[in-house]
GROMACS .gro file of N, CA and C in nm:
model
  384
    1UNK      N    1  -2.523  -0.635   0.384
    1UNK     CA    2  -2.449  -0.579   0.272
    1UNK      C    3  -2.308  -0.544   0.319
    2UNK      N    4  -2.247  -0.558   0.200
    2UNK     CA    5  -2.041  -0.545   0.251
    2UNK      C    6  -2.007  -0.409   0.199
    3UNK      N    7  -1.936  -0.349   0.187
    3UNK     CA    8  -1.879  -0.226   0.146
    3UNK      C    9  -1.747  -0.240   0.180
    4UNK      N   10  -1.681  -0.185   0.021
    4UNK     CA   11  -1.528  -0.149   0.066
    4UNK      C   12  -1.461  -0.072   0.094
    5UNK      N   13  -1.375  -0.107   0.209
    5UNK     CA   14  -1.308   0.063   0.273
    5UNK      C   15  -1.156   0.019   0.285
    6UNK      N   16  -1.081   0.163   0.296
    6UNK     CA   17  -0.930   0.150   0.256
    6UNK      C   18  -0.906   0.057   0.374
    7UNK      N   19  -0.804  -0.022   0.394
    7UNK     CA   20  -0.761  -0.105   0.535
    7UNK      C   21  -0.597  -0.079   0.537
    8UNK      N   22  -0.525  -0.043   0.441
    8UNK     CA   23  -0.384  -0.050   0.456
    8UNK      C   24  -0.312   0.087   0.365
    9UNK      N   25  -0.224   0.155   0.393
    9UNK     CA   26  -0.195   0.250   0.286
    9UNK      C   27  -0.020   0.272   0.330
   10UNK      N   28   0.065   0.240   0.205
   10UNK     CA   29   0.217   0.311   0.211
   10UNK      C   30   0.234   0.510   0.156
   11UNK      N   31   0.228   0.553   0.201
   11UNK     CA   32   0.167   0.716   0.152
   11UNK      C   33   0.319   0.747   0.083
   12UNK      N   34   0.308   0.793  -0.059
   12UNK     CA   35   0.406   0.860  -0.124
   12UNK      C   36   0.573   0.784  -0.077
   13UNK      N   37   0.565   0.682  -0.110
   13UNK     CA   38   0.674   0.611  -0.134
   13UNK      C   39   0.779   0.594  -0.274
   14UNK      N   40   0.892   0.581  -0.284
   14UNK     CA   41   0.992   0.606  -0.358
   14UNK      C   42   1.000   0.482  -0.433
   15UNK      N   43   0.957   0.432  -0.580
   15UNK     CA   44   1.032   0.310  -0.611
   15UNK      C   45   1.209   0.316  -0.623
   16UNK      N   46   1.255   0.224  -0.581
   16UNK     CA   47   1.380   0.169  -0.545
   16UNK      C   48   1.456   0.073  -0.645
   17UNK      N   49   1.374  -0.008  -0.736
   17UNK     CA   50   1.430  -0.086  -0.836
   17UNK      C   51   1.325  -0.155  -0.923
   18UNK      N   52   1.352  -0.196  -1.028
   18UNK     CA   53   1.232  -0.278  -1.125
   18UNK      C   54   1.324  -0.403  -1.241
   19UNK      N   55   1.245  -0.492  -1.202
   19UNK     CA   56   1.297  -0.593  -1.265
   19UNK      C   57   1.204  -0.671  -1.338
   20UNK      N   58   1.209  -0.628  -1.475
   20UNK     CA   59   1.106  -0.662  -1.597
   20UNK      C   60   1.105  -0.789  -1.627
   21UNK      N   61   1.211  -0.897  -1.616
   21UNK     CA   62   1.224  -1.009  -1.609
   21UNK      C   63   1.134  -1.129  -1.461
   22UNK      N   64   1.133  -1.049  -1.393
   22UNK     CA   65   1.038  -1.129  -1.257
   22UNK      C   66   0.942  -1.176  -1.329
   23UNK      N   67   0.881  -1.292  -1.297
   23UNK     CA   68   0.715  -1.305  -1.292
   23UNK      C   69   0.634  -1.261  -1.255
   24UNK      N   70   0.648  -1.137  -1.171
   24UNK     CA   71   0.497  -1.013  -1.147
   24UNK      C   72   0.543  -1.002  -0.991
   25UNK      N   73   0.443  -0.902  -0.930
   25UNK     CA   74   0.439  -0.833  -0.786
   25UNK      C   75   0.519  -0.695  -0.737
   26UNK      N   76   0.529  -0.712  -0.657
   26UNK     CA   77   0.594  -0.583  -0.597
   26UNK      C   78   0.674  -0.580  -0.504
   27UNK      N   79   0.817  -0.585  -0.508
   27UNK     CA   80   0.851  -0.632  -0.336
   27UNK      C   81   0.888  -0.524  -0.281
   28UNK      N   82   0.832  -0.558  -0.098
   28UNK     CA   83   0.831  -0.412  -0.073
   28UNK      C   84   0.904  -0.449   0.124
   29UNK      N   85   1.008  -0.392   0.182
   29UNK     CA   86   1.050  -0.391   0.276
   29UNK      C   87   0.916  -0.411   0.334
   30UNK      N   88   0.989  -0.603   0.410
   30UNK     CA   89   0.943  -0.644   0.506
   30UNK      C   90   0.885  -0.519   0.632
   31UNK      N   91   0.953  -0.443   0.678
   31UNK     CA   92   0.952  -0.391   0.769
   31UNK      C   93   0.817  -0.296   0.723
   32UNK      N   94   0.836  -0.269   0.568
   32UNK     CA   95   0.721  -0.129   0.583
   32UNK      C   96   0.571  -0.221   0.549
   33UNK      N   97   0.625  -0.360   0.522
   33UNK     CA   98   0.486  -0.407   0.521
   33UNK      C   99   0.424  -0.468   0.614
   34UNK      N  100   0.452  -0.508   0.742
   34UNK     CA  101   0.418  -0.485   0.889
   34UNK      C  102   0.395  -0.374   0.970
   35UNK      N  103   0.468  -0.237   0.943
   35UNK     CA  104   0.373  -0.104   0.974
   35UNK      C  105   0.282  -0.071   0.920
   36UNK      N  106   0.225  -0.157   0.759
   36UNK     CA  107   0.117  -0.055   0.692
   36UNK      C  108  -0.016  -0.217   0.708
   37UNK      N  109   0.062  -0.289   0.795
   37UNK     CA  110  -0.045  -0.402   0.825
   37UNK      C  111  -0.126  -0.442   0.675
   38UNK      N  112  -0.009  -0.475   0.610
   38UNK     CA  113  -0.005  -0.524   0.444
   38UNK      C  114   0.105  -0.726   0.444
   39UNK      N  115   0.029  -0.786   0.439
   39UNK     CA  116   0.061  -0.962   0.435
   39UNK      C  117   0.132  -0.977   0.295
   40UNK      N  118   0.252  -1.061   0.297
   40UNK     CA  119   0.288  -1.093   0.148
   40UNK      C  120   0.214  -1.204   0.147
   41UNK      N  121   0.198  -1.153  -0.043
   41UNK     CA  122   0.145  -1.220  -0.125
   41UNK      C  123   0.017  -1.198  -0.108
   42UNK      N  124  -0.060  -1.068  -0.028
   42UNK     CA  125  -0.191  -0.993  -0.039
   42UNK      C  126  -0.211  -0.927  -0.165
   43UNK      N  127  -0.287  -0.905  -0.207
   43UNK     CA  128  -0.327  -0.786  -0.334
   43UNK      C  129  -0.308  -0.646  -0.262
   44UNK      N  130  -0.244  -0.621  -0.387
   44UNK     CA  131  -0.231  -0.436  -0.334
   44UNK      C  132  -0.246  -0.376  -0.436
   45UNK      N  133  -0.306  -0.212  -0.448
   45UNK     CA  134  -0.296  -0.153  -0.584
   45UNK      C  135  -0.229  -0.046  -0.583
   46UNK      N  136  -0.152   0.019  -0.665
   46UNK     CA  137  -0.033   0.071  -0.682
   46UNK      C  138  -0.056   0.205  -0.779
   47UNK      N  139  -0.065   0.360  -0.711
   47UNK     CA  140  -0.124   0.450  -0.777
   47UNK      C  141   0.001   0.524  -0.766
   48UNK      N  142   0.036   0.574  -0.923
   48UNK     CA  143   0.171   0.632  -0.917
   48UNK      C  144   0.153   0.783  -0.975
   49UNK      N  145   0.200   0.813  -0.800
   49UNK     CA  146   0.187   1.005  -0.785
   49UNK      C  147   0.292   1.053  -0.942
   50UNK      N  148   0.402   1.009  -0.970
   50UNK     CA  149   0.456   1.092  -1.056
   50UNK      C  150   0.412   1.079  -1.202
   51UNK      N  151   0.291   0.935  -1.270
   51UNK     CA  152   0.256   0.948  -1.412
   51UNK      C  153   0.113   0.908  -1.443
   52UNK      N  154   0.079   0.897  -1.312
   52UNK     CA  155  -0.112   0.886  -1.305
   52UNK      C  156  -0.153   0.751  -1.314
   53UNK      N  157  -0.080   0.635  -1.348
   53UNK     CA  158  -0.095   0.500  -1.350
   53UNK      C  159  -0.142   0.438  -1.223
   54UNK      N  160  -0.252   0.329  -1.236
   54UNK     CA  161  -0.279   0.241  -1.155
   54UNK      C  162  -0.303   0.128  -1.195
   55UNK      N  163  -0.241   0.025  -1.102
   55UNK     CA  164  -0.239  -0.132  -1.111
   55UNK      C  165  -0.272  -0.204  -1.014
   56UNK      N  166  -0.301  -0.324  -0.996
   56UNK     CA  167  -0.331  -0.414  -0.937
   56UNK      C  168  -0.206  -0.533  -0.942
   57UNK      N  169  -0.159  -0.584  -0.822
   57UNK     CA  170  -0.043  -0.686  -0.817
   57UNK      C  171  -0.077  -0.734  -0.666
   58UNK      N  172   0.039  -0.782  -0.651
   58UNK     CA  173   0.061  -0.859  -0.478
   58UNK      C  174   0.193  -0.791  -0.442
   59UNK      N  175   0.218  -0.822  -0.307
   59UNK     CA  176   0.301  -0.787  -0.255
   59UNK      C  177   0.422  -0.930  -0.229
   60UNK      N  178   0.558  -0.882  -0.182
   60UNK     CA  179   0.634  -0.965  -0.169
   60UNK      C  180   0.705  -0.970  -0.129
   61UNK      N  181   0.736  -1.010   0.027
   61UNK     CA  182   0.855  -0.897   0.134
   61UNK      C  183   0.990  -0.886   0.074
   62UNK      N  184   1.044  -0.828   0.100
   62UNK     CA  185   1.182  -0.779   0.069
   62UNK      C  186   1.260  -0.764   0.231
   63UNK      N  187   1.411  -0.710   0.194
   63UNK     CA  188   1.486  -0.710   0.282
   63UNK      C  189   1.400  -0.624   0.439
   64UNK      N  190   1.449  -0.651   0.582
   64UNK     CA  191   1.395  -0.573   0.650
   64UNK      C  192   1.449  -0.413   0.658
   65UNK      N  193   1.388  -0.343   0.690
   65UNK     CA  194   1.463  -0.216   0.686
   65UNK      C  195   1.617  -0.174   0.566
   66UNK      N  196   1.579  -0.195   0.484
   66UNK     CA  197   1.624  -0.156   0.364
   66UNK      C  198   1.570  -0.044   0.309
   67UNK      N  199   1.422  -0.008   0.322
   67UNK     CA  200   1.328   0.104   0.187
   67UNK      C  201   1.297   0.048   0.048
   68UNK      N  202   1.366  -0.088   0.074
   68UNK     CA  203   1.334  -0.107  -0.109
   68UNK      C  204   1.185  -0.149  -0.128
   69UNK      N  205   1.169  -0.106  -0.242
   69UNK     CA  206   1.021  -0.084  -0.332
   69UNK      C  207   1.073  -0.118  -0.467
   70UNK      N  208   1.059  -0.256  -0.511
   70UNK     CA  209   1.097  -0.333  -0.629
   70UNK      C  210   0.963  -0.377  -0.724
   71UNK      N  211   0.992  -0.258  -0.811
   71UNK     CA  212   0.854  -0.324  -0.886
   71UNK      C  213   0.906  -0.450  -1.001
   72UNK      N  214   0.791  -0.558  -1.023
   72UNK     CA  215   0.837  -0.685  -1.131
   72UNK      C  216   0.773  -0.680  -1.239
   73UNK      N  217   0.784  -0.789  -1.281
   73UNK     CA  218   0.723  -0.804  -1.431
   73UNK      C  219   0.631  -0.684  -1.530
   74UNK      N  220   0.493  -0.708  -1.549
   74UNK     CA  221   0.427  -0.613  -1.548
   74UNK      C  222   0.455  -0.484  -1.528
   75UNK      N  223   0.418  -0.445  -1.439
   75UNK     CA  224   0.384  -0.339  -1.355
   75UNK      C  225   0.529  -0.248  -1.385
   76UNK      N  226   0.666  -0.313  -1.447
   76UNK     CA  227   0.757  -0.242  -1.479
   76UNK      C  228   0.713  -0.132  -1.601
   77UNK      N  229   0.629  -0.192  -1.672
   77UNK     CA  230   0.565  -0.096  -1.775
   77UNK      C  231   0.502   0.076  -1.744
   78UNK      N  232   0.450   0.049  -1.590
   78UNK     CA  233   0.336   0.171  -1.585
   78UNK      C  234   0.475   0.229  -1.497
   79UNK      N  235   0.563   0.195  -1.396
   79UNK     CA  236   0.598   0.259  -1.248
   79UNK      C  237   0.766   0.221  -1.294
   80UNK      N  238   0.828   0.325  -1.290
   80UNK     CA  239   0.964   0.325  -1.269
   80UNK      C  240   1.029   0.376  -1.187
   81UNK      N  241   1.160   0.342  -1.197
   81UNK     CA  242   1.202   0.344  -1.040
   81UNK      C  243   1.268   0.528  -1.010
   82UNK      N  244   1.254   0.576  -0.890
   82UNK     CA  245   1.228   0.700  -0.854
   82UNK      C  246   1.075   0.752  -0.875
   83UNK      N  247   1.028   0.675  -0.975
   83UNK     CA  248   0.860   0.715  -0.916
   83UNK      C  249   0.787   0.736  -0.793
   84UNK      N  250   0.709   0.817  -0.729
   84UNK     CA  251   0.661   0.783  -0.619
   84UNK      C  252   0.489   0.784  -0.646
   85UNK      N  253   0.459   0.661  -0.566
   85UNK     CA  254   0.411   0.570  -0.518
   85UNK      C  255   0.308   0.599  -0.442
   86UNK      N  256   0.165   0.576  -0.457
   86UNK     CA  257   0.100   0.498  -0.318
   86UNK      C  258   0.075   0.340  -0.313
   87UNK      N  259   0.068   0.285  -0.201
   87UNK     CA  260   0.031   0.160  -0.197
   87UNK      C  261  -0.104   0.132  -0.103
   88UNK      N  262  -0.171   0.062  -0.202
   88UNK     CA  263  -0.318   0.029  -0.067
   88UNK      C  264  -0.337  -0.092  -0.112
   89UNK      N  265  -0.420  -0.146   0.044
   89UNK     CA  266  -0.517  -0.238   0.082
   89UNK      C  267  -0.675  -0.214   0.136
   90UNK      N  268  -0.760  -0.284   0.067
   90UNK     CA  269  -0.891  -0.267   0.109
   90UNK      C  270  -0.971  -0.387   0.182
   91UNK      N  271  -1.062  -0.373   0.237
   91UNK     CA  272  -1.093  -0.455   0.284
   91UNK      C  273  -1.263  -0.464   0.286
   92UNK      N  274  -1.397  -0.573   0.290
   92UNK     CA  275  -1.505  -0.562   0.294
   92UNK      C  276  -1.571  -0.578   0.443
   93UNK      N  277  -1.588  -0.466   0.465
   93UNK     CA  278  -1.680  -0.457   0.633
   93UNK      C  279  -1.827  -0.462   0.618
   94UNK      N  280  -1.905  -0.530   0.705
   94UNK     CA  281  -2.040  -0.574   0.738
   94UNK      C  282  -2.072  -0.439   0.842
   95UNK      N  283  -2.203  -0.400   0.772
   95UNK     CA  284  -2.254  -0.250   0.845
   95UNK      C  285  -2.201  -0.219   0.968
   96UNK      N  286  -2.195  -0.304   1.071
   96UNK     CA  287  -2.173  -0.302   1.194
   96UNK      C  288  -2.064  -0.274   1.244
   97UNK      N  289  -1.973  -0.333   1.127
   97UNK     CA  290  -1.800  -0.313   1.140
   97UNK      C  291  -1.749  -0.190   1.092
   98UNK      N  292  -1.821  -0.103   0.983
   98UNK     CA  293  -1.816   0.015   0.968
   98UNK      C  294  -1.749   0.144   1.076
   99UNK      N  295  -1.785   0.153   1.171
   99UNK     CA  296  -1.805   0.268   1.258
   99UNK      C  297  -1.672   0.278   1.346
  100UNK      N  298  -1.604   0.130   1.339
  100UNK     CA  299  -1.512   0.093   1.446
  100UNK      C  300  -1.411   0.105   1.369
  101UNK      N  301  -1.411   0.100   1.233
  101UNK     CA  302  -1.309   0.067   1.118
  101UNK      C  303  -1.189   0.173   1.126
  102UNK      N  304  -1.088   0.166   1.137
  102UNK     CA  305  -0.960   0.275   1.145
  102UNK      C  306  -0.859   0.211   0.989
  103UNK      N  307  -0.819   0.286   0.882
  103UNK     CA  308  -0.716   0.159   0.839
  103UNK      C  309  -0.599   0.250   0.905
  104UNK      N  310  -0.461   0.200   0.867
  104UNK     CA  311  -0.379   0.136   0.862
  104UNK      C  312  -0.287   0.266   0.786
  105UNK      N  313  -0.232   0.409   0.763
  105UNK     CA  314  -0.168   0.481   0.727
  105UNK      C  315  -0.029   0.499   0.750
  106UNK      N  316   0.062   0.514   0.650
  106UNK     CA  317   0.217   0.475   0.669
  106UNK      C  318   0.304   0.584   0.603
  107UNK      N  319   0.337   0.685   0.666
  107UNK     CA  320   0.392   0.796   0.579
  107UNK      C  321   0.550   0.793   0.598
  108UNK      N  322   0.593   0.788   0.450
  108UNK     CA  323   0.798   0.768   0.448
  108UNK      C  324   0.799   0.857   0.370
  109UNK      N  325   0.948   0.910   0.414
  109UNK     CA  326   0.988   0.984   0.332
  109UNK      C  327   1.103   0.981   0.203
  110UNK      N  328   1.206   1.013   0.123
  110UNK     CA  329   1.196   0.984  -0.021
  110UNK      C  330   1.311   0.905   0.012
  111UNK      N  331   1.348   0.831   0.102
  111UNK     CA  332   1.406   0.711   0.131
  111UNK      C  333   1.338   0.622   0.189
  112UNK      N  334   1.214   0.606   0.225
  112UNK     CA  335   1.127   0.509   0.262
  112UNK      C  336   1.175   0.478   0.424
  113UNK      N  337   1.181   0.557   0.496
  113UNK     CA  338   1.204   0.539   0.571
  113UNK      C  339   1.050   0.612   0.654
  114UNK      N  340   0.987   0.572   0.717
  114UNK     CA  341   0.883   0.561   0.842
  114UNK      C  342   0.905   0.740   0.897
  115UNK      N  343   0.809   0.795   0.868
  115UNK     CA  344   0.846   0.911   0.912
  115UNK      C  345   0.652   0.911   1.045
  116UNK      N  346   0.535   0.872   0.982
  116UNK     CA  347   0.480   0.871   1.094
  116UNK      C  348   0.377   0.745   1.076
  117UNK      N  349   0.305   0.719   1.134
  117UNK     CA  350   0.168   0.566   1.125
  117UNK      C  351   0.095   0.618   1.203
  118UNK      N  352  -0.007   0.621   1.151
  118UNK     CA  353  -0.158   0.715   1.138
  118UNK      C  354  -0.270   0.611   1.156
  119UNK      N  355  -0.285   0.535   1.301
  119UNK     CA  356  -0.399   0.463   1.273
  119UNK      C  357  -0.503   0.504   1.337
  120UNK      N  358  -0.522   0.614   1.420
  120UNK     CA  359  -0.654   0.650   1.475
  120UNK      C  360  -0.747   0.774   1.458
  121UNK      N  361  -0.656   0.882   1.370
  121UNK     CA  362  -0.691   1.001   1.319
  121UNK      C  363  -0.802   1.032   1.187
  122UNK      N  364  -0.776   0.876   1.138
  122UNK     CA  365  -0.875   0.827   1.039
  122UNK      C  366  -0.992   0.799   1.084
  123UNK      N  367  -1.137   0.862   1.056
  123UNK     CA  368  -1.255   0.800   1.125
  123UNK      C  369  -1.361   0.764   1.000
  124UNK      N  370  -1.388   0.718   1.013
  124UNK     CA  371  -1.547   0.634   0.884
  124UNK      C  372  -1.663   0.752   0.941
  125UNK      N  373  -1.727   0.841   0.900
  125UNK     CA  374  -1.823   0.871   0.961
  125UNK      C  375  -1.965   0.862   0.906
  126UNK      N  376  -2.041   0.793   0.898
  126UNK     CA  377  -2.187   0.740   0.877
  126UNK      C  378  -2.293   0.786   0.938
  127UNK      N  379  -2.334   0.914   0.862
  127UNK     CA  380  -2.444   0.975   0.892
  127UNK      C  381  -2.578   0.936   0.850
  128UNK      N  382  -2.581   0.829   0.809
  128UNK     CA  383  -2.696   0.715   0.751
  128UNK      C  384  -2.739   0.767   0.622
   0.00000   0.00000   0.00000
């Protein structure tokens, strides 16, 4: 049996721009999507701390070290820009993979800039 557990997270991030005209996704600094070990053009879902909305989209690198968080098409509806943001990735682990599992935590601050990455403080704990 598989079970899903968080694998990737951008913590309280700033949207930066929205462009209602795109064909959909999210683009999000290259740079913060290699610290939060998030692939473009992965699925990500998008829970917005400032109006309670959640969506489902992909991701789509953007400039490196910029901070920008460009929401598109869609998703311009629920998340506007100065909203803040979480971003996650999940992933399906086999019992065994459970125990070892750490994700992937990325905390910026209201310029998106990398303030800490949190990958071992996180533990799965399975008391059967």
């Amino acid at each position: 049996m598989k079970r899903s557990f968080l694998n990737s997270k951008i913590h309280k991030a700033t949207v930066t721009g929205s462009n209602i005209d795109y064909e959909g996704s999210c683009m999000i600094d290259i740079s913060l999507l290699k610290a939060a070990n998030i692939l473009p053009y992965e699925k990500i879902d998008i829970y917005n701390i400032t109006n309670g909305e959640r969506l489902t989209t992909y991701s789509i690198p953007g400039p490196p070290d910029t901070g920008e968080i460009c929401v598109n098409g869609a998703c311009c509806h629920k998340v506007n820009i100065n909203d803040l943001i979480i971003i996650c990735t999940y992933t399906d682990l086999n019992e065994s993979e459970i125990e070892n599992h750490r994700p992937t935590v990325v905390y910026v601050n209201s310029n998106n800039d990398i303030t800490d990455k949190n990958q071992n403080k996180i533990k799965i704990v399975n008391d059967g």
